[in-house]
Amino acid sequence: VVSDASVSNDLKQKHKLLIKTLQRRLVTLRQIRDVLKQGDVFGAVTKAIGSFDLDPGVLADFLHNTVLPDRRELFSLSHAAQLLPFVRKLIESDALHFVLVGTQSASRLCNAFSEIIRASLRRAGGEAAAKTVDVALDERVRRAQACYDEFRRIYMVLMAANVEREREKEKGPGGEPRQPRAHSNSLASKQLRMHLELLLDPADRLMAQS
């Protein structure tokens, strides 16, 4: 039998750990804010994703409270390529807040950069056919391809979550319907799928759905 004192001590320890995590997160977010004040967007993004393994909440709070992905004069394709792998990890999380922030951020990034990605990849095909060399274009294409590949992976995550949701509609072992994940069919998820389906090639969409 677990004593009341043991339960109380356990709760106190968890509370202390939570307080330390939130205090550390606040310090990091203030550092990111100071970097942004200096106009260093790359540094701010690097700081946010650098804290991901220790506390994904730093990146989630940063993305939730920033308008950077909507400011094309400040946020570039390079920043998007740097950020997207970690946005995908948020979407893959079991924490609802992380999933929603990741989904909304991916949708904003796809909406902002899909035209540039498509144009860069089309132009790269033309340059390859003409056998010409353009170093600046090659670098832009590399970033565009990195973004496209991450968006394709995110689409696969969404399709897998959709399949899981359909399975969870079935009756559980005790005869009761299992509770589907709250985020698997959210409005944000549907909007992101719509943006991705406009960007991705039909073959890539079909492969993700299979």
Short mmCIF file of C-alpha atoms in Angstrom, two decimals:
data_model
loop_
_atom_site.label_atom_id
_atom_site.label_comp_id
_atom_site.label_asym_id
_atom_site.label_seq_id
_atom_site.Cartn_x
_atom_site.Cartn_y
_atom_site.Cartn_z
CA VAL A 1 0.00 0.00 0.00
CA VAL A 2 1.36 3.40 -0.98
CA SER A 3 1.26 5.87 1.90
CA ASP A 4 -0.11 9.40 1.68
CA ALA A 5 3.34 10.74 2.57
CA SER A 6 4.91 8.85 -0.35
CA VAL A 7 2.33 10.20 -2.78
CA SER A 8 2.81 13.71 -1.42
CA ASN A 9 6.60 13.54 -1.78
CA ASP A 10 6.27 12.21 -5.33
CA LEU A 11 3.97 15.10 -6.28
CA LYS A 12 6.36 17.62 -4.72
CA GLN A 13 9.28 16.22 -6.72
CA LYS A 14 7.30 16.34 -9.96
CA HIS A 15 6.20 19.89 -9.15
CA LYS A 16 9.81 20.98 -8.55
CA LEU A 17 10.88 19.40 -11.85
CA LEU A 18 8.08 21.18 -13.71
CA ILE A 19 9.00 24.52 -12.14
CA LYS A 20 12.65 24.06 -13.13
CA THR A 21 11.65 23.15 -16.69
CA LEU A 22 9.42 26.23 -17.02
CA GLN A 23 12.06 28.52 -15.53
CA ARG A 24 14.69 27.18 -17.95
CA ARG A 25 12.26 27.57 -20.84
CA LEU A 26 11.56 31.19 -19.89
CA VAL A 27 15.28 31.98 -19.78
CA THR A 28 15.81 30.43 -23.22
CA LEU A 29 12.83 32.25 -24.73
CA ARG A 30 14.16 35.55 -23.39
CA GLN A 31 17.53 34.79 -25.00
CA ILE A 32 15.77 34.08 -28.30
CA ARG A 33 13.88 37.35 -28.00
CA ASP A 34 17.16 39.23 -27.46
CA VAL A 35 18.69 37.57 -30.53
CA LEU A 36 15.65 38.56 -32.61
CA LYS A 37 15.94 42.15 -31.42
CA GLN A 38 19.38 42.19 -33.05
CA GLY A 39 17.78 41.12 -36.34
CA ASP A 40 19.41 37.69 -36.30
CA VAL A 41 16.58 35.41 -37.46
CA PHE A 42 18.94 32.53 -38.23
CA GLY A 43 20.41 32.75 -34.73
CA ALA A 44 16.96 32.79 -33.13
CA VAL A 45 15.82 29.75 -35.07
CA THR A 46 19.09 27.95 -34.29
CA LYS A 47 18.67 28.71 -30.58
CA ALA A 48 15.08 27.44 -30.59
CA ILE A 49 15.84 24.15 -32.33
CA GLY A 50 19.05 23.72 -30.34
CA SER A 51 16.93 23.35 -27.21
CA PHE A 52 14.61 20.78 -28.77
CA ASP A 53 16.07 17.60 -27.28
CA LEU A 54 16.11 19.10 -23.77
CA ASP A 55 12.74 20.89 -23.99
CA PRO A 56 10.57 20.81 -27.16
CA GLY A 57 8.35 23.36 -25.44
CA VAL A 58 10.87 26.10 -26.27
CA LEU A 59 10.35 25.62 -29.99
CA ALA A 60 6.59 25.18 -29.56
CA ASP A 61 6.29 28.44 -27.61
CA PHE A 62 8.59 30.23 -30.06
CA LEU A 63 6.51 29.14 -33.06
CA HIS A 64 3.21 29.79 -31.31
CA ASN A 65 4.15 33.38 -30.51
CA THR A 66 6.08 34.44 -33.59
CA VAL A 67 4.89 35.84 -36.93
CA LEU A 68 8.21 35.10 -38.62
CA PRO A 69 6.93 32.47 -41.11
CA ASP A 70 4.49 35.09 -42.39
CA ARG A 71 7.20 37.75 -42.83
CA ARG A 72 8.86 36.85 -46.12
CA GLU A 73 11.17 39.85 -45.88
CA LEU A 74 12.62 38.31 -42.70
CA PHE A 75 12.05 34.56 -43.05
CA SER A 76 13.69 32.80 -45.98
CA LEU A 77 13.65 29.39 -47.66
CA SER A 78 16.87 28.65 -45.80
CA HIS A 79 15.15 29.28 -42.46
CA ALA A 80 12.26 27.04 -43.52
CA ALA A 81 14.63 24.21 -44.45
CA GLN A 82 16.36 24.59 -41.09
CA LEU A 83 13.10 24.53 -39.14
CA LEU A 84 10.91 21.94 -40.89
CA PRO A 85 12.51 18.74 -39.52
CA PHE A 86 11.74 19.94 -36.00
CA VAL A 87 8.24 21.06 -36.95
CA ARG A 88 7.67 17.48 -38.12
CA LYS A 89 8.86 16.18 -34.75
CA LEU A 90 6.30 18.40 -33.02
CA ILE A 91 3.58 16.94 -35.25
CA GLU A 92 4.75 13.43 -34.35
CA SER A 93 4.54 14.20 -30.63
CA ASP A 94 1.98 12.72 -28.25
CA ALA A 95 1.43 16.16 -26.67
CA LEU A 96 -1.63 17.84 -28.15
CA HIS A 97 -0.23 21.37 -27.83
CA PHE A 98 2.96 20.41 -29.67
CA VAL A 99 0.98 18.69 -32.43
CA LEU A 100 -1.31 21.67 -32.99
CA VAL A 101 1.55 24.19 -33.00
CA GLY A 102 3.55 21.99 -35.37
CA THR A 103 0.57 21.52 -37.68
CA GLN A 104 -0.23 25.22 -37.79
CA SER A 105 3.43 26.13 -38.35
CA ALA A 106 3.83 23.59 -41.17
CA SER A 107 0.68 24.98 -42.81
CA ARG A 108 2.02 28.54 -42.61
CA LEU A 109 5.39 27.52 -44.01
CA CYS A 110 3.82 25.53 -46.83
CA ASN A 111 1.53 28.42 -47.71
CA ALA A 112 4.44 30.87 -47.68
CA PHE A 113 7.01 28.83 -49.61
CA SER A 114 5.19 26.32 -51.82
CA GLU A 115 5.31 28.62 -54.86
CA ILE A 116 9.05 29.22 -54.47
CA ILE A 117 9.66 25.50 -53.97
CA ARG A 118 7.73 24.53 -57.11
CA ALA A 119 9.35 27.26 -59.20
CA SER A 120 12.86 26.37 -58.02
CA LEU A 121 12.43 22.68 -58.73
CA ARG A 122 10.92 23.35 -62.17
CA ARG A 123 13.74 25.71 -63.07
CA ALA A 124 16.29 23.16 -61.87
CA GLY A 125 14.83 20.68 -64.34
CA GLY A 126 15.21 23.20 -67.14
CA GLU A 127 18.81 24.00 -66.19
CA ALA A 128 19.64 20.29 -66.10
CA ALA A 129 18.16 19.78 -69.54
CA ALA A 130 20.16 22.73 -70.88
CA LYS A 131 23.31 21.46 -69.09
CA THR A 132 24.08 24.89 -67.64
CA VAL A 133 25.62 25.69 -64.24
CA ASP A 134 24.16 28.28 -61.87
CA VAL A 135 25.67 28.10 -58.37
CA ALA A 136 23.07 30.37 -56.76
CA LEU A 137 20.25 28.38 -58.33
CA ASP A 138 21.85 25.12 -57.25
CA GLU A 139 21.87 26.29 -53.64
CA ARG A 140 18.24 27.48 -53.83
CA VAL A 141 17.23 24.18 -55.38
CA ARG A 142 19.00 22.26 -52.61
CA ARG A 143 17.01 24.16 -50.00
CA ALA A 144 13.78 23.83 -51.97
CA GLN A 145 14.31 20.07 -52.28
CA ALA A 146 15.02 19.80 -48.55
CA CYS A 147 11.75 21.63 -47.80
CA TYR A 148 9.82 19.52 -50.31
CA ASP A 149 11.17 16.29 -48.79
CA GLU A 150 10.17 17.40 -45.28
CA PHE A 151 6.69 18.41 -46.44
CA ARG A 152 6.36 14.98 -48.04
CA ARG A 153 7.35 13.33 -44.75
CA ILE A 154 4.84 15.49 -42.87
CA TYR A 155 2.14 14.43 -45.31
CA MET A 156 3.02 10.80 -44.63
CA VAL A 157 2.68 11.45 -40.88
CA LEU A 158 -0.77 12.97 -41.43
CA MET A 159 -1.89 10.06 -43.59
CA ALA A 160 -0.66 7.55 -41.00
CA ALA A 161 -2.53 9.45 -38.27
CA ASN A 162 -5.67 9.36 -40.39
CA VAL A 163 -5.38 5.58 -40.80
CA GLU A 164 -4.85 5.24 -37.06
CA ARG A 165 -7.94 7.36 -36.41
CA GLU A 166 -10.06 5.10 -38.59
CA ARG A 167 -8.79 2.06 -36.73
CA GLU A 168 -9.52 3.67 -33.36
CA LYS A 169 -13.17 4.01 -34.34
CA GLU A 170 -13.44 0.24 -34.00
CA LYS A 171 -14.57 -1.36 -30.80
CA GLY A 172 -11.89 -2.00 -28.17
CA PRO A 173 -11.35 -5.32 -26.36
CA GLY A 174 -14.04 -4.52 -23.77
CA GLY A 175 -16.63 -3.64 -26.36
CA GLU A 176 -16.18 0.10 -25.88
CA PRO A 177 -15.04 2.37 -28.73
CA ARG A 178 -11.48 3.54 -28.29
CA GLN A 179 -10.96 7.27 -27.99
CA PRO A 180 -9.36 8.68 -31.18
CA ARG A 181 -6.53 11.14 -30.85
CA ALA A 182 -7.97 14.62 -30.59
CA HIS A 183 -5.56 16.06 -33.17
CA SER A 184 -5.84 13.41 -35.85
CA ASN A 185 -8.76 15.04 -37.64
CA SER A 186 -8.50 18.65 -36.43
CA LEU A 187 -9.26 21.64 -38.62
CA ALA A 188 -5.56 22.56 -38.57
CA SER A 189 -4.68 19.07 -39.80
CA LYS A 190 -7.21 19.29 -42.63
CA GLN A 191 -5.91 22.70 -43.68
CA LEU A 192 -2.34 21.42 -43.70
CA ARG A 193 -3.29 18.42 -45.83
CA MET A 194 -4.96 20.78 -48.30
CA HIS A 195 -1.80 22.92 -48.58
CA LEU A 196 0.41 19.86 -48.96
CA GLU A 197 -1.77 18.29 -51.64
CA LEU A 198 -1.38 21.45 -53.72
CA LEU A 199 2.41 21.28 -53.36
CA LEU A 200 3.22 17.58 -53.68
CA ASP A 201 3.40 15.60 -56.89
CA PRO A 202 0.53 13.11 -57.36
CA ALA A 203 2.98 10.19 -57.21
CA ASP A 204 4.28 11.34 -53.81
CA ARG A 205 0.75 11.79 -52.49
CA LEU A 206 -0.22 8.33 -53.69
CA MET A 207 2.85 6.76 -52.11
CA ALA A 208 2.06 8.44 -48.76
CA GLN A 209 -1.50 7.14 -48.86
CA SER A 210 -0.55 3.55 -49.68
#
